[in-house]
Coordinates of C-alpha atoms and ligand atoms in Angstrom, one line a residue:
M1 CA 88.3 97.3 111.5
C2 CA 86.4 100.2 110.2
S3 CA 83.5 99.6 108.0
I4 CA 83.5 100.3 104.3
H5 CA 82.6 103.9 103.8
T6 CA 80.7 104.7 100.7
V7 CA 82.9 106.5 98.4
L8 CA 80.6 108.6 96.3
V9 CA 82.0 108.5 92.9
L10 CA 81.7 111.2 90.2
S11 CA 78.0 111.8 90.3
V12 CA 78.1 113.6 93.6
L13 CA 81.1 115.8 92.9
A14 CA 79.0 118.8 93.8
L15 CA 79.2 117.8 97.4
V16 CA 82.9 117.3 97.5
S17 CA 85.0 119.1 100.0
V18 CA 88.2 120.3 98.5
T19 CA 90.3 120.3 101.6
P20 CA 92.3 117.1 101.8
V21 CA 92.3 115.6 105.3
Q22 CA 95.9 115.0 106.1
V23 CA 96.0 112.8 109.1
L24 CA 99.7 112.1 109.1
E25 CA 102.5 114.0 107.7
F26 CA 103.3 112.4 104.4
C27 CA 106.9 112.7 103.5
H28 CA 107.8 114.4 100.3
S29 CA 111.3 114.2 99.0
Q30 CA 111.5 111.0 96.9
D31 CA 115.2 111.4 96.2
M32 CA 117.0 108.3 95.2
K33 CA 119.3 107.0 97.8
A34 CA 120.2 103.9 95.9
S35 CA 122.3 103.5 92.9
N36 CA 124.8 106.3 92.7
T37 CA 127.4 103.6 92.5
F38 CA 126.0 102.5 89.1
K39 CA 126.2 105.9 87.5
S40 CA 129.9 105.6 86.8
R41 CA 129.3 102.4 84.8
W42 CA 127.5 104.5 82.3
N43 CA 128.3 107.6 80.4
M44 CA 124.9 109.2 79.7
S45 CA 125.9 110.2 76.3
S46 CA 127.5 106.9 75.4
N47 CA 125.9 104.5 73.0
L48 CA 123.4 101.9 73.6
M49 CA 124.4 98.2 74.0
Q50 CA 124.7 96.6 70.6
D51 CA 124.3 93.0 71.6
L52 CA 122.8 91.1 74.5
D53 CA 126.0 89.6 75.8
Q54 CA 126.7 92.8 77.6
F55 CA 123.2 92.8 79.1
R56 CA 123.1 91.4 82.6
V57 CA 120.4 91.1 85.3
S58 CA 120.8 90.2 88.9
C59 CA 118.7 88.1 91.3
T60 CA 121.2 88.5 94.1
K61 CA 119.3 91.1 96.0
L62 CA 116.0 89.3 95.9
I63 CA 117.5 85.9 96.7
E64 CA 119.8 87.1 99.5
S65 CA 117.2 89.2 101.2
F66 CA 114.7 86.4 101.7
P67 CA 114.5 82.8 102.5
I68 CA 113.8 80.9 99.2
D69 CA 111.4 77.9 99.0
E70 CA 113.5 75.0 100.1
L71 CA 112.0 72.7 97.4
D72 CA 113.6 73.4 94.1
A73 CA 111.1 71.6 91.9
N74 CA 108.5 72.8 89.5
F75 CA 105.2 71.1 90.6
V76 CA 102.2 72.8 92.1
R77 CA 102.1 72.8 95.8
H78 CA 101.4 74.7 99.0
V79 CA 104.5 76.7 99.9
K80 CA 105.5 78.2 103.3
N81 CA 108.1 80.4 104.8
C82 CA 109.5 82.0 101.7
I83 CA 108.9 84.9 99.3
F84 CA 110.1 83.2 96.2
S85 CA 110.4 79.8 94.7
K86 CA 113.0 79.1 92.1
S87 CA 111.3 78.2 88.8
I88 CA 112.7 77.9 85.3
P89 CA 110.5 79.1 82.4
T90 CA 109.3 76.5 79.9
P91 CA 110.4 77.6 76.5
L92 CA 107.7 78.5 74.0
R93 CA 107.7 76.1 71.1
G94 CA 108.7 77.7 67.8
P95 CA 108.7 79.1 65.4
L96 CA 108.8 82.3 67.3
R97 CA 108.0 85.7 66.0
L98 CA 108.5 89.2 67.5
A99 CA 105.0 90.6 67.3
A100 CA 105.7 93.9 69.0
V101 CA 108.4 95.8 70.7
S102 CA 108.6 99.0 72.7
K103 CA 111.6 101.1 71.6
D104 CA 110.9 103.4 74.4
V105 CA 111.4 100.6 76.9
I106 CA 114.2 98.8 75.2
E107 CA 116.3 101.9 74.7
G108 CA 115.1 104.2 77.4
I109 CA 115.0 101.6 80.2
L110 CA 117.0 98.6 79.1
D111 CA 119.8 100.5 77.4
F112 CA 120.1 98.4 74.3
N113 CA 119.6 99.3 70.7
V114 CA 116.2 98.3 69.5
A115 CA 117.8 96.7 66.4
V116 CA 119.0 93.9 68.8
T117 CA 115.4 92.8 69.2
Q118 CA 115.5 91.5 65.6
S119 CA 118.0 88.8 66.6
D120 CA 117.3 85.1 67.4
D121 CA 119.0 85.7 70.8
F122 CA 116.4 88.2 71.7
L123 CA 113.5 85.9 70.6
N124 CA 114.9 83.3 72.9
Y125 CA 115.7 85.5 75.9
A126 CA 112.3 87.2 75.7
S127 CA 110.3 84.0 75.5
G128 CA 112.0 81.9 78.1
G129 CA 114.1 79.8 75.8
R130 CA 117.4 81.1 77.1
L131 CA 118.3 82.7 80.4
L132 CA 119.7 86.2 80.4
P133 CA 123.2 86.4 81.9
G134 CA 122.8 86.7 85.7
S135 CA 119.2 85.4 85.7
E136 CA 118.0 82.9 88.3
P137 CA 114.3 83.0 87.6
L138 CA 111.8 83.2 90.5
A139 CA 108.1 82.8 91.0
H140 CA 106.6 84.9 93.8
R141 CA 104.5 83.5 96.5
Y142 CA 101.5 85.7 97.3
G143 CA 97.8 85.4 98.3
G144 CA 94.9 87.6 98.0
H145 CA 91.2 88.5 98.4
Q146 CA 89.4 87.6 95.2
F147 CA 86.0 89.0 94.6
G148 CA 85.7 89.9 98.3
Y149 CA 86.9 86.6 99.8
W150 CA 90.2 85.3 101.1
A151 CA 91.5 82.9 98.4
G152 CA 94.6 81.6 100.1
Q153 CA 97.8 81.0 98.2
L154 CA 97.8 82.4 94.7
G155 CA 101.3 83.4 93.4
D156 CA 102.9 83.9 90.0
G157 CA 101.2 81.1 88.2
R158 CA 102.5 81.9 84.8
A159 CA 105.1 84.6 85.3
H160 CA 108.8 84.4 86.0
S161 CA 110.9 87.2 87.4
L162 CA 114.1 87.1 85.6
G163 CA 116.0 89.5 87.9
Q164 CA 116.7 93.1 88.4
Y165 CA 118.3 95.4 85.9
T166 CA 120.0 98.6 87.0
N167 CA 120.1 101.0 84.1
R168 CA 122.4 103.9 83.3
K169 CA 120.1 106.3 84.9
G170 CA 120.5 104.3 88.1
E171 CA 116.9 103.0 88.1
V172 CA 116.3 99.4 89.2
W173 CA 113.7 97.5 87.2
E174 CA 112.5 94.0 87.7
L175 CA 112.0 92.0 84.5
Q176 CA 109.3 89.4 84.2
L177 CA 108.1 87.0 81.5
K178 CA 104.4 86.4 81.5
G179 CA 103.1 83.3 79.8
S180 CA 106.4 81.5 80.4
G181 CA 105.1 78.2 81.8
K182 CA 104.1 76.5 85.0
T183 CA 105.4 77.3 88.4
P184 CA 104.7 76.0 91.9
Y185 CA 101.8 78.5 91.9
S186 CA 100.1 77.5 88.7
R187 CA 97.2 75.8 90.5
S188 CA 95.1 74.3 87.6
G189 CA 96.6 76.6 85.0
D190 CA 98.9 75.6 82.2
G191 CA 101.2 78.6 82.7
R192 CA 100.6 80.0 79.3
A193 CA 99.1 83.2 77.9
V194 CA 97.4 83.4 74.6
I195 CA 98.0 86.0 71.8
R196 CA 94.8 87.8 72.5
S197 CA 95.4 88.6 76.2
S198 CA 99.1 89.3 75.6
V199 CA 98.4 91.8 72.8
R200 CA 96.0 93.6 75.2
E201 CA 98.6 93.7 78.0
F202 CA 101.3 94.9 75.7
L203 CA 99.2 97.6 74.2
C204 CA 97.5 98.8 77.3
S205 CA 100.5 99.0 79.6
E206 CA 102.3 101.2 77.1
A207 CA 99.2 103.2 76.3
M208 CA 98.6 103.9 80.1
F209 CA 102.2 105.1 80.4
S210 CA 101.7 107.5 77.6
L211 CA 98.5 108.7 79.3
G212 CA 100.5 109.6 82.3
V213 CA 99.1 106.8 84.5
P214 CA 101.5 104.9 86.8
T215 CA 101.9 101.4 85.3
S216 CA 104.1 98.4 84.7
R217 CA 105.7 98.6 81.2
A218 CA 105.9 96.1 78.3
A219 CA 109.2 95.6 76.4
S220 CA 108.2 93.0 73.9
L221 CA 105.6 90.5 72.7
I222 CA 106.6 87.2 71.2
V223 CA 104.2 84.8 69.7
S224 CA 104.6 81.1 68.8
D225 CA 102.7 78.3 67.2
E226 CA 102.4 76.4 70.4
P227 CA 98.8 75.4 70.9
V228 CA 97.0 76.6 74.0
F229 CA 93.5 75.5 74.9
R230 CA 91.1 78.1 76.2
D231 CA 87.4 78.3 77.0
Q232 CA 87.3 82.0 76.2
F233 CA 83.8 82.8 77.4
Y234 CA 83.5 80.0 80.1
N235 CA 80.7 78.4 78.0
G236 CA 82.3 75.0 77.5
K237 CA 83.5 75.8 74.0
V238 CA 87.2 75.2 74.1
K239 CA 89.2 76.8 71.3
T240 CA 92.8 76.2 70.3
E241 CA 94.7 79.4 70.5
R242 CA 98.4 80.1 70.4
G243 CA 100.9 80.9 73.1
A244 CA 102.6 84.2 73.6
V245 CA 105.0 85.8 76.1
V246 CA 105.2 89.4 77.2
L247 CA 108.4 90.7 78.6
R248 CA 107.2 93.2 81.2
L249 CA 108.9 95.5 83.7
A250 CA 108.1 97.2 86.9
R251 CA 110.1 98.8 89.7
S252 CA 108.6 96.1 91.9
W253 CA 106.0 93.5 91.4
F254 CA 105.0 93.2 95.1
R255 CA 101.3 93.4 95.8
I256 CA 99.0 93.8 98.7
G257 CA 98.6 90.0 98.5
S258 CA 102.4 89.6 99.0
L259 CA 102.0 90.8 102.6
E260 CA 98.6 89.2 103.2
I261 CA 99.8 85.7 102.8
L262 CA 102.5 86.2 105.4
S263 CA 100.2 87.7 107.8
Q264 CA 97.5 85.1 107.3
S265 CA 99.8 82.3 107.9
G266 CA 101.4 83.8 110.9
E267 CA 104.9 84.4 109.3
V268 CA 105.4 87.6 111.1
D269 CA 109.2 87.8 110.9
L270 CA 109.0 87.4 107.2
L271 CA 106.3 90.0 107.0
R272 CA 108.6 92.4 108.8
K273 CA 111.4 91.5 106.5
L274 CA 109.4 92.0 103.3
L275 CA 108.1 95.3 104.6
N276 CA 111.5 96.5 105.5
F277 CA 112.8 95.5 102.0
V278 CA 109.9 97.3 100.2
I279 CA 110.4 100.4 102.4
D280 CA 114.2 100.5 101.9
E281 CA 114.0 100.0 98.2
H282 CA 111.0 101.9 97.2
F283 CA 110.0 104.4 99.9
T284 CA 113.3 106.0 100.3
S285 CA 111.9 109.0 102.1
I286 CA 110.9 106.8 105.1
N287 CA 113.6 106.5 107.7
S288 CA 114.3 102.8 108.4
E289 CA 115.0 103.6 112.1
D290 CA 111.6 105.4 112.5
P291 CA 109.5 103.4 115.0
E292 CA 106.4 104.6 113.0
K293 CA 107.7 103.5 109.7
Y294 CA 105.0 100.9 109.0
L295 CA 102.3 103.4 109.7
V296 CA 104.0 106.0 107.5
F297 CA 104.3 103.4 104.8
Y298 CA 100.6 102.6 105.1
S299 CA 99.8 106.3 104.7
H300 CA 101.8 106.5 101.6
V301 CA 100.0 103.5 100.0
V302 CA 96.6 104.9 101.0
N303 CA 97.5 108.3 99.4
E304 CA 98.9 106.8 96.3
T305 CA 96.2 104.3 95.7
A306 CA 93.6 107.1 96.0
H307 CA 95.6 109.1 93.4
L308 CA 96.0 106.1 91.1
I309 CA 92.3 105.3 91.0
A310 CA 91.4 108.9 90.5
Q311 CA 93.6 108.8 87.5
W312 CA 92.0 105.7 86.1
M313 CA 88.6 107.4 86.4
S314 CA 89.9 110.5 84.7
V315 CA 90.7 108.5 81.5
G316 CA 87.7 106.2 81.8
F317 CA 89.8 103.1 82.6
A318 CA 88.2 100.1 84.3
H319 CA 90.8 97.6 85.6
G320 CA 88.3 94.7 85.7
V321 CA 89.9 92.5 88.4
C322 CA 90.7 94.7 91.4
N323 CA 91.6 91.8 93.7
T324 CA 94.2 92.5 96.4
D325 CA 96.7 90.4 94.5
N326 CA 96.3 92.6 91.5
F327 CA 97.0 95.8 93.5
S328 CA 100.6 96.9 93.6
L329 CA 102.2 98.1 96.8
L330 CA 103.8 100.9 94.7
S331 CA 100.3 101.9 93.4
I332 CA 101.1 101.3 89.8
T333 CA 98.6 99.6 87.4
I334 CA 99.5 96.0 87.1
D335 CA 98.0 92.8 85.7
Y336 CA 96.1 93.8 82.7
G337 CA 93.3 91.3 82.2
P338 CA 89.7 92.1 81.2
F339 CA 90.2 95.8 81.5
G340 CA 88.3 98.3 79.4
F341 CA 88.1 102.0 78.5
M342 CA 84.5 103.2 78.9
E343 CA 83.0 104.4 75.7
A344 CA 79.6 106.0 76.4
Y345 CA 79.8 107.5 79.9
N346 CA 78.3 105.0 82.3
P347 CA 79.3 104.5 85.9
E348 CA 77.9 100.9 85.6
F349 CA 80.4 100.0 82.9
V350 CA 81.8 96.5 83.6
P351 CA 84.6 95.3 81.4
N352 CA 84.5 91.7 82.5
T353 CA 81.3 90.3 80.9
S354 CA 81.3 87.4 83.3
D355 CA 81.3 89.8 86.3
D356 CA 77.5 89.7 86.5
E357 CA 77.3 91.4 89.9
G358 CA 79.3 94.3 88.5
R359 CA 81.6 94.1 91.5
Y360 CA 84.4 95.7 89.5
R361 CA 82.3 98.2 87.5
I362 CA 84.0 101.4 86.8
G363 CA 82.0 103.4 89.3
A364 CA 82.9 101.0 92.1
Q365 CA 86.7 101.2 91.7
A366 CA 87.2 103.8 94.4
N367 CA 85.2 101.7 96.9
V368 CA 87.1 98.6 95.9
G369 CA 90.4 100.5 96.5
L370 CA 89.2 101.2 99.9
F371 CA 88.3 97.6 100.5
N372 CA 91.8 96.6 99.4
L373 CA 93.4 99.1 101.7
E374 CA 91.4 97.8 104.6
K375 CA 92.8 94.3 103.8
L376 CA 96.3 95.8 103.7
L377 CA 95.7 97.2 107.1
V378 CA 94.6 93.8 108.4
A379 CA 97.8 92.4 106.9
L380 CA 99.9 95.0 108.7
S381 CA 98.3 94.7 112.1
P382 CA 100.7 92.1 113.5
V383 CA 103.5 94.6 113.2
L384 CA 101.5 97.6 114.4
S385 CA 100.9 98.6 118.0
Q386 CA 97.3 99.1 119.2
K387 CA 97.9 102.9 119.0
Q388 CA 99.3 102.6 115.5
Q389 CA 96.4 100.5 114.4
K390 CA 94.1 103.2 115.6
M391 CA 96.1 105.9 113.7
A392 CA 96.1 103.7 110.6
N393 CA 92.4 103.5 110.8
T394 CA 92.3 107.3 110.8
V395 CA 94.6 107.4 107.8
L396 CA 92.3 105.0 106.0
K397 CA 89.3 107.3 106.7
G398 CA 91.3 110.1 105.0
Y399 CA 91.3 108.0 101.7
V400 CA 87.9 109.3 100.6
D401 CA 88.9 112.9 100.9
I402 CA 92.2 112.4 99.1
Y403 CA 90.4 110.6 96.3
Q404 CA 87.7 113.2 96.0
M405 CA 90.1 116.0 96.1
R406 CA 92.1 114.4 93.3
I407 CA 89.1 113.6 91.2
H408 CA 88.0 117.2 91.6
Q409 CA 91.4 118.5 90.4
L410 CA 91.5 116.1 87.5
F411 CA 88.1 116.9 86.2
K412 CA 88.6 120.6 86.7
A413 CA 91.7 120.3 84.5
K414 CA 89.7 118.3 81.9
L415 CA 87.3 121.2 81.7
G416 CA 90.0 123.8 81.6
L417 CA 89.0 125.4 84.8
L418 CA 91.7 127.5 86.6
G419 CA 91.5 128.6 90.2
E420 CA 88.6 127.5 92.4
E421 CA 85.0 128.7 92.2
E422 CA 82.2 127.6 94.4
D423 CA 80.2 126.1 91.5
D424 CA 83.0 124.0 90.0
G425 CA 81.9 120.7 91.5
Y426 CA 78.4 121.4 90.3
I427 CA 79.5 122.2 86.7
I428 CA 81.5 118.9 86.6
A429 CA 78.7 116.8 88.2
F430 CA 76.0 118.3 85.9
L431 CA 78.1 117.5 82.8
L432 CA 78.6 113.9 83.9
K433 CA 75.0 113.5 84.6
M434 CA 74.1 114.8 81.1
M435 CA 76.7 112.5 79.6
E436 CA 75.2 109.6 81.4
E437 CA 71.7 110.4 80.2
T438 CA 72.7 111.0 76.6
Q439 CA 75.3 108.2 76.5
S440 CA 77.9 110.7 75.2
D441 CA 81.3 109.3 74.5
F442 CA 83.5 109.9 77.6
T443 CA 86.8 110.4 75.8
V444 CA 85.6 112.3 72.8
T445 CA 83.2 114.6 74.7
F446 CA 86.1 116.0 76.8
R447 CA 88.3 116.1 73.8
Q448 CA 85.9 118.0 71.7
L449 CA 85.3 120.5 74.5
S450 CA 89.1 121.0 74.3
E451 CA 89.0 121.6 70.6
V452 CA 85.9 123.7 70.2
S453 CA 86.3 127.5 70.1
A454 CA 84.5 129.7 72.5
K455 CA 82.6 131.2 69.6
R456 CA 81.3 127.8 68.4
L457 CA 80.5 126.8 71.9
H458 CA 78.5 130.0 72.3
N459 CA 76.7 129.5 69.0
R460 CA 76.2 125.8 69.8
N461 CA 77.7 125.0 66.5
F462 CA 78.8 121.4 66.8
T463 CA 79.2 120.6 63.1
Q464 CA 81.5 117.6 62.8
M465 CA 81.7 117.2 66.6
W466 CA 79.7 114.0 67.1
A467 CA 80.1 113.6 70.8
L468 CA 79.1 117.2 71.5
E469 CA 76.2 116.8 69.2
D470 CA 75.0 113.8 71.3
L471 CA 75.6 115.7 74.5
S472 CA 73.7 118.8 73.3
S473 CA 70.6 116.7 72.8
H474 CA 70.1 116.9 76.5
A475 CA 67.2 119.1 77.6
L476 CA 69.3 120.9 80.1
F477 CA 72.3 121.4 77.9
S478 CA 71.8 125.1 77.4
D479 CA 71.7 125.6 81.2
W480 CA 74.9 123.8 81.7
L481 CA 76.5 125.5 78.7
S482 CA 75.7 129.0 80.2
S483 CA 77.3 128.1 83.5
Y484 CA 80.3 126.7 81.8
V485 CA 80.8 129.6 79.4
L486 CA 80.3 132.0 82.2
R487 CA 82.9 130.2 84.3
L488 CA 85.4 130.2 81.5
S489 CA 84.8 133.9 80.9
K490 CA 86.0 134.6 84.4
Q491 CA 89.4 133.5 83.3
E492 CA 89.4 135.6 80.2
E493 CA 92.8 137.1 81.0
E494 CA 94.0 133.9 79.3
N495 CA 93.7 133.5 75.6
E496 CA 91.7 130.8 74.0
A497 CA 94.5 128.9 72.4
A498 CA 96.1 128.5 75.9
R499 CA 92.9 127.1 77.3
Q500 CA 92.6 124.7 74.4
N501 CA 96.2 123.5 74.7
R502 CA 95.9 123.0 78.4
M503 CA 92.8 120.9 77.9
K504 CA 94.2 118.9 75.0
N505 CA 97.1 117.9 77.1
V506 CA 94.9 116.1 79.6
N507 CA 92.1 114.9 77.4
P508 CA 93.3 112.2 75.1
R509 CA 92.0 111.9 71.6
Y510 CA 92.7 108.2 71.4
V511 CA 92.4 105.4 74.0
L512 CA 92.6 101.7 73.6
R513 CA 88.9 100.9 73.0
N514 CA 88.0 97.2 73.0
W515 CA 87.0 97.3 69.4
M516 CA 90.4 98.7 68.4
A517 CA 92.2 96.0 70.3
E518 CA 89.9 93.3 69.0
S519 CA 90.6 94.3 65.4
A520 CA 94.3 94.3 65.9
I521 CA 94.1 90.9 67.7
R522 CA 92.2 89.3 64.8
K523 CA 95.0 90.2 62.5
A524 CA 97.7 89.3 65.0
E525 CA 96.2 85.8 65.3
M526 CA 96.9 85.5 61.5
D527 CA 100.5 86.7 62.0
D528 CA 99.7 90.2 60.7
F529 CA 101.1 92.5 63.4
S530 CA 100.7 95.8 61.5
E531 CA 97.7 96.9 63.4
V532 CA 99.3 96.1 66.8
E533 CA 102.2 98.3 65.7
L534 CA 99.9 101.0 64.4
L535 CA 98.0 101.2 67.7
H536 CA 101.2 101.1 69.8
H537 CA 102.5 104.0 67.8
I538 CA 99.3 106.1 67.9
L539 CA 98.7 105.5 71.5
S540 CA 102.2 106.6 72.4
S541 CA 101.0 110.1 71.6
P542 CA 97.3 110.0 72.7
F543 CA 97.0 113.8 73.1
V544 CA 98.2 114.6 69.5
T545 CA 95.9 114.4 66.5
Q546 CA 97.4 112.0 64.0
E547 CA 96.5 111.5 60.4
T548 CA 96.8 107.7 60.4
A549 CA 94.6 107.5 63.5
E550 CA 91.9 109.7 61.9
E551 CA 92.0 107.6 58.8
A552 CA 91.5 104.5 60.9
G553 CA 88.5 106.1 62.6
Y554 CA 90.0 106.0 66.1
A555 CA 88.4 109.3 67.2
A556 CA 85.2 108.7 65.2
R557 CA 81.9 107.2 66.4
P558 CA 82.7 103.5 67.2
P559 CA 81.5 101.1 64.5
Q560 CA 78.3 99.2 64.9
W561 CA 80.0 95.9 65.5
A562 CA 81.8 97.4 68.5
R563 CA 78.6 97.3 70.5
M564 CA 78.3 93.6 70.1
L565 CA 81.7 92.9 71.4
K566 CA 82.3 90.8 74.5
V567 CA 85.6 91.1 76.4
S568 CA 87.5 87.8 76.4
C569 CA 87.8 86.7 80.0
S570 CA 90.0 83.7 80.1
S571 CA 93.5 84.7 79.3
Ligands
NAG601 C1 100.2 111.6 97.4 O1 100.5 110.9 96.2 C2 100.7 111.7 95.1 C3 100.8 110.9 93.8 O2 101.9 110.0 93.9 C4 101.8 112.7 95.3 O3 101.9 113.5 94.2 C5 101.5 113.5 96.5 O4 102.6 114.3 96.8 C6 101.2 112.6 97.7 N1 100.8 113.4 98.8 C7 101.3 113.3 100.0 C8 100.7 114.2 101.0 O5 102.2 112.5 100.2
NAG602 C1 130.9 110.6 77.9 O1 131.2 110.4 76.6 C2 131.3 111.6 75.8 C3 131.5 111.2 74.3 O2 132.1 110.0 74.2 C4 132.6 112.4 76.3 O3 132.7 113.6 75.6 C5 132.3 112.7 77.8 O4 133.4 113.3 78.3 C6 132.0 111.4 78.6 N1 131.7 111.8 79.9 C7 132.1 111.2 81.0 C8 131.6 111.7 82.3 O5 132.9 110.3 81.0
NAG603 C1 85.1 87.9 85.7 O1 84.1 87.8 86.6 C2 83.8 86.4 87.0 C3 82.6 86.5 88.0 O2 82.8 87.2 89.1 C4 85.0 85.8 87.6 O3 84.6 84.4 88.0 C5 86.1 85.8 86.6 O4 87.3 85.2 87.2 C6 86.4 87.2 86.2 N1 87.4 87.2 85.1 C7 88.6 87.5 85.4 C8 89.5 87.4 84.2 O5 89.0 87.9 86.4
NAG604 C1 80.2 126.0 62.3 O1 81.6 125.8 62.4 C2 82.2 125.4 61.2 C3 83.7 125.1 61.6 O2 84.3 126.2 62.2 C4 82.1 126.5 60.2 O3 82.7 126.0 59.0 C5 80.6 126.7 59.9 O4 80.4 127.8 59.0 C6 79.9 127.0 61.2 N1 78.4 127.1 61.0 C7 77.7 128.1 61.4 C8 76.2 128.0 61.1 O5 78.2 129.0 62.0
NAG605 C1 95.0 90.0 84.7 C2 95.5 89.3 85.9 O1 96.6 88.9 86.0 N1 94.6 89.1 86.8 C3 94.9 88.3 87.9 C4 94.2 89.0 89.1 O2 94.2 88.2 90.2 C5 93.5 87.0 89.9 C6 93.5 86.3 91.2 O3 92.8 87.1 92.1 C7 94.2 86.1 88.9 O4 93.5 84.9 88.7 C8 94.3 86.9 87.7 O5 95.1 86.2 86.8

């Protein structure tokens, strides 16, 4: 195995080479080969489904493609030779309330009228009380490296896959309930999720989607009165909270850990089977007859993981638990736990307050991605020839360049820079260094640079621009400003409004800051879901200035109490 390269994140952008090393030919066309058959079922201009009786999911493909756990019983155990265990959700005890719903997901992906979510049927279906037509719920067996070490069998400990839904666009989505009770993989857990963590997952997956970051989606959030006991800060103080269930969706929930467990336990035939399935279903540009297909698959995952983490960094997102079982094979963001959006710029930002070593600090994410991809390669080695393993190692070495190339592009766009000039990396790195030293707000500094006119920039007039005011307190600010203004003036053929618009479309004005989530959670725990709804609504257009958001102070300097906030770890 190759050793861990040091991925120099952000602060050394100046040294970045901008030529991506392309070791293998990545295939491009991602045309959909599946699902033309389903198009005829739907007329695109026809209406949405008006009740759930017409809604149907299918588990056939997942069940028929793989051996299923031979035991059909819901107790915690060690499981072998299968990908899924059958497991029935445990209904949440009522009364149930619909705390949040994503119209975008319900109508745009699931094809039914959002009004249907007001029904008792929906409350039951979306909380595990009733099974959707066609559903044979499954819990997925996977393993993973946690905090650097192999942890053995993990698996869906409180999530149930309800089945796949093929929508009228021909897309296949896998529906899951999270917080829906025990499975064979629950270990010592109770299979439940509390309101607090469920609100965070619901809001953040939808917010990430609107930021343009690949992610799982959330359709609904249902809360109950069922008591759930949690030691929120692992300090021995157990609190009674309430259970909640999120209905969430992804094209696939397979993870790096899905392959690792098969490899680790010597189930090589099954490893091949799962790989073939994932490639056929989700990497349609790869020819299933290609003898190099596993290698090509690997190169896709390496590339896309590099792109994903670069995107996280560009919006200041720290995932918080980048274990191999929380890393999707499709390189989408999954498993929202103790994540956080960085406020003041700080590469040492750690969202999980119990992560004392800072293993998953924001500035380490690119490195952790590399670590996880190394583990993926280890998992693949039983199906790769010696020569292919060597080539895969070379592919992995290209990760750093792909990541840095993408980071460079993204931050150039954040600064509104067109074309390529020699000093671009320097301008970016210099700015980030000043932001770090002045603790300027990451999101709002970039946003205000998008909103400020060239004239005000030139005059250093930052009236009512609090983040730029902070930044401009740096001793070298004038030097940086001169380079930046000079660089912008080289693209003067373009008018100012065009530059501002370009920048505003990549620099959000609102992100889900912990204090915002916390405030909404406190109300939600008292059955007031208005702030969850408000945040959901505002964060669905994060690049657009909105009156309600301004009134709520979502782009203002964070309140004092926000500094004292600790992220809840147990979920
Ligand atoms: C790498 O992944 C990105 C993001 O999905 C994609 O846009 C790009 O085309 C990929 N590059 C290659 C060479 O496959
Ligand atoms: C779809 O429905 C619309 C309106 O009902 C109709 O005009 C159109 O011809 C239909 N298209 C197809 C392909 O059936
Ligand atoms: C936070 O970090 C600690 C220490 O590494 C770890 O034990 C804990 O599981 C983490 N929390 C979550 C939710 O992953
Ligand atoms: C600074 O900019 C604001 C907003 O455009 C303007 O109202 C104000 O007059 C400017 N101040 C100076 C000193 O130019
Ligand atoms: C948020 C979340 O689901 N995190 C999961 C990540 O993986 C660890 C195991 O490595 C699980 O315990 C977490 O629940």
